[in-house]
Amino acid sequence: MSGINPLKPAIKRFDLAYSVRWNLFLITSGALLCAFAMKSIAVPQQFIPGGFFGVGALIYYKTGWLTPGILFFLINLPAFILGWYKLSPRFVLYSLYGMVVMTVAFEVMDIDVVIHNQFYAAVACGVLNGLGGGLILRSLGSGGGLDIIAVYLFQTYNIGVGKVYFGFNLALFLLCLTIMPADLVIVSLILVFISSAMVEQTLALFSQRKVVFIISDHSEAISQTILDSMKQSATFLKGMGAFSKREKNVLMTVVNNIQLKKLEEITFTHDPQALFIVENTFTVLGSSFSKRKIY
């Protein structure tokens, strides 16, 4: 396999993903959105959002102690102690910052969002909470609590993060069914489902890439145009026709959605008979793409 490098100077570039300011921006924005969703929609509707905040909300609904925000903060403390000794200090400090911002924002916010229909309220809350959670998870930190425990269990016992969330929320909602109206539990489940889907969409929004394979007798000319016109790297893979037994270069490159149409135009301009294969991918690490996320 031979590679074609882009025509760029070998200069170490500044990686925004590891910038302290960028990470604090993501965490702050996400935490404020989550706090707004909880304070203005979830708590007035008495929803259970899942996770540690859901536990705090449930305690508040049934006892009237403190506030959901303060209870969320207190429930998180043991998890942060565990994380400090078992996980990366950077990850824990970023997560602690996110938890503090969310707690303080929840306590000081006073914005009323009047939604009479509970289903509509669950959808709105799920979208806002999921967007906020997705922004936080794009950083090198987390929203705290259950995130820290999930990362610890994954690194130590190879228990999937999704399984930890599923198991915890399953236990929480089974408990809720015994002490809360079933309708309220069901609409809270809808909120959590929408929130989870929104987190996935937010994480994928700027990460989606296209892996393109180009099979053509003019692959050399196509690759040179990709380098000159798109300033994009590419790689030759050695292939062989199953029928003809003739060796042929297969050109592979990775582009985003915006670049895809231009790449298609370049390919078929050089060779109208080319085979152009596109695969979706969300994780491309290394080279000029994203760096591996290290907590």
CSV table of C-alpha atoms in Angstrom, one decimal, residues 8-111:
chain,number,residue,atom,x,y,z
A,8,LYS,CA,1.4,21.0,2.9
A,9,PRO,CA,4.4,22.1,5.0
A,10,ALA,CA,5.3,19.9,7.9
A,11,ILE,CA,4.3,22.3,10.6
A,12,LYS,CA,2.8,21.1,13.8
A,13,ARG,CA,-0.7,22.5,13.8
A,14,PHE,CA,-2.6,23.8,16.8
A,15,ASP,CA,-5.1,21.2,17.8
A,16,LEU,CA,-8.3,22.9,18.8
A,17,ALA,CA,-9.7,19.8,20.5
A,18,TYR,CA,-7.1,20.0,23.2
A,19,SER,CA,-7.4,23.8,23.8
A,20,VAL,CA,-8.4,24.6,27.3
A,21,ARG,CA,-10.6,27.5,26.1
A,22,TRP,CA,-12.3,25.4,23.5
A,23,ASN,CA,-13.1,22.7,26.1
A,24,LEU,CA,-14.3,25.2,28.6
A,25,PHE,CA,-16.5,26.7,25.9
A,26,LEU,CA,-18.1,23.4,25.0
A,27,ILE,CA,-18.6,22.4,28.6
A,28,THR,CA,-20.1,25.8,29.6
A,29,SER,CA,-22.5,25.9,26.6
A,30,GLY,CA,-23.6,22.4,27.2
A,31,ALA,CA,-24.0,22.7,30.9
A,32,LEU,CA,-26.1,25.9,30.5
A,33,LEU,CA,-28.4,24.2,28.0
A,34,CYS,CA,-28.8,21.2,30.3
A,35,ALA,CA,-29.5,23.5,33.3
A,36,PHE,CA,-32.1,25.4,31.3
A,37,ALA,CA,-33.9,22.3,30.2
A,38,MET,CA,-34.0,20.9,33.7
A,39,LYS,CA,-35.0,24.2,35.5
A,40,SER,CA,-37.5,25.5,33.0
A,41,ILE,CA,-39.1,22.3,31.7
A,42,ALA,CA,-38.2,19.1,33.5
A,43,VAL,CA,-38.7,20.1,37.2
A,44,PRO,CA,-41.9,22.2,36.7
A,45,GLN,CA,-43.4,19.1,34.9
A,46,GLN,CA,-41.9,16.8,37.5
A,47,PHE,CA,-40.1,14.7,34.9
A,48,ILE,CA,-37.3,12.2,35.8
A,49,PRO,CA,-34.5,13.0,33.4
A,50,GLY,CA,-32.4,9.9,34.2
A,51,GLY,CA,-28.9,9.7,35.6
A,52,PHE,CA,-27.8,11.4,38.8
A,53,PHE,CA,-29.9,14.4,38.2
A,54,GLY,CA,-32.9,12.1,37.9
A,55,VAL,CA,-32.1,10.7,41.3
A,56,GLY,CA,-31.8,14.2,42.8
A,57,ALA,CA,-35.1,15.2,41.1
A,58,LEU,CA,-36.9,12.2,42.5
A,59,ILE,CA,-35.6,12.9,46.1
A,60,TYR,CA,-36.8,16.5,45.7
A,61,TYR,CA,-40.2,15.6,44.5
A,62,LYS,CA,-40.8,13.1,47.3
A,63,THR,CA,-39.2,15.0,50.2
A,64,GLY,CA,-38.9,18.7,49.3
A,65,TRP,CA,-35.3,18.6,50.6
A,66,LEU,CA,-33.0,21.3,49.2
A,67,THR,CA,-33.2,21.6,45.4
A,68,PRO,CA,-32.6,19.2,42.5
A,69,GLY,CA,-29.5,21.1,41.6
A,70,ILE,CA,-27.9,20.9,45.0
A,71,LEU,CA,-28.9,17.3,45.4
A,72,PHE,CA,-27.3,16.6,42.0
A,73,PHE,CA,-24.1,18.2,43.3
A,74,LEU,CA,-24.0,16.2,46.5
A,75,ILE,CA,-24.8,12.9,44.8
A,76,ASN,CA,-21.9,13.5,42.4
A,77,LEU,CA,-19.2,14.0,45.1
A,78,PRO,CA,-18.5,10.3,45.7
A,79,ALA,CA,-18.1,9.7,41.9
A,80,PHE,CA,-15.6,12.6,41.7
A,81,ILE,CA,-13.6,11.1,44.6
A,82,LEU,CA,-13.5,7.8,42.7
A,83,GLY,CA,-12.5,9.5,39.5
A,84,TRP,CA,-9.7,11.5,41.0
A,85,TYR,CA,-7.9,8.4,42.2
A,86,LYS,CA,-8.8,6.1,39.3
A,87,LEU,CA,-9.1,8.3,36.2
A,88,SER,CA,-7.2,11.2,34.6
A,89,PRO,CA,-7.1,14.4,36.7
A,90,ARG,CA,-7.8,16.4,33.6
A,91,PHE,CA,-10.9,14.5,32.8
A,92,VAL,CA,-12.1,14.8,36.4
A,93,LEU,CA,-11.3,18.6,36.6
A,94,TYR,CA,-13.2,19.3,33.3
A,95,SER,CA,-16.1,17.2,34.6
A,96,LEU,CA,-16.1,19.0,37.9
A,97,TYR,CA,-16.2,22.3,36.1
A,98,GLY,CA,-19.2,21.1,34.1
A,99,MET,CA,-21.0,19.9,37.2
A,100,VAL,CA,-20.4,23.2,39.0
A,101,VAL,CA,-21.6,25.3,36.1
A,102,MET,CA,-24.7,23.2,35.7
A,103,THR,CA,-25.5,23.4,39.5
A,104,VAL,CA,-24.9,27.1,39.7
A,105,ALA,CA,-26.9,27.8,36.5
A,106,PHE,CA,-29.8,25.7,37.8
A,107,GLU,CA,-29.9,27.6,41.0
A,108,VAL,CA,-29.8,31.1,39.5
A,109,MET,CA,-31.9,30.6,36.4
A,110,ASP,CA,-35.4,31.9,36.6
A,111,ILE,CA,-36.9,31.4,33.2
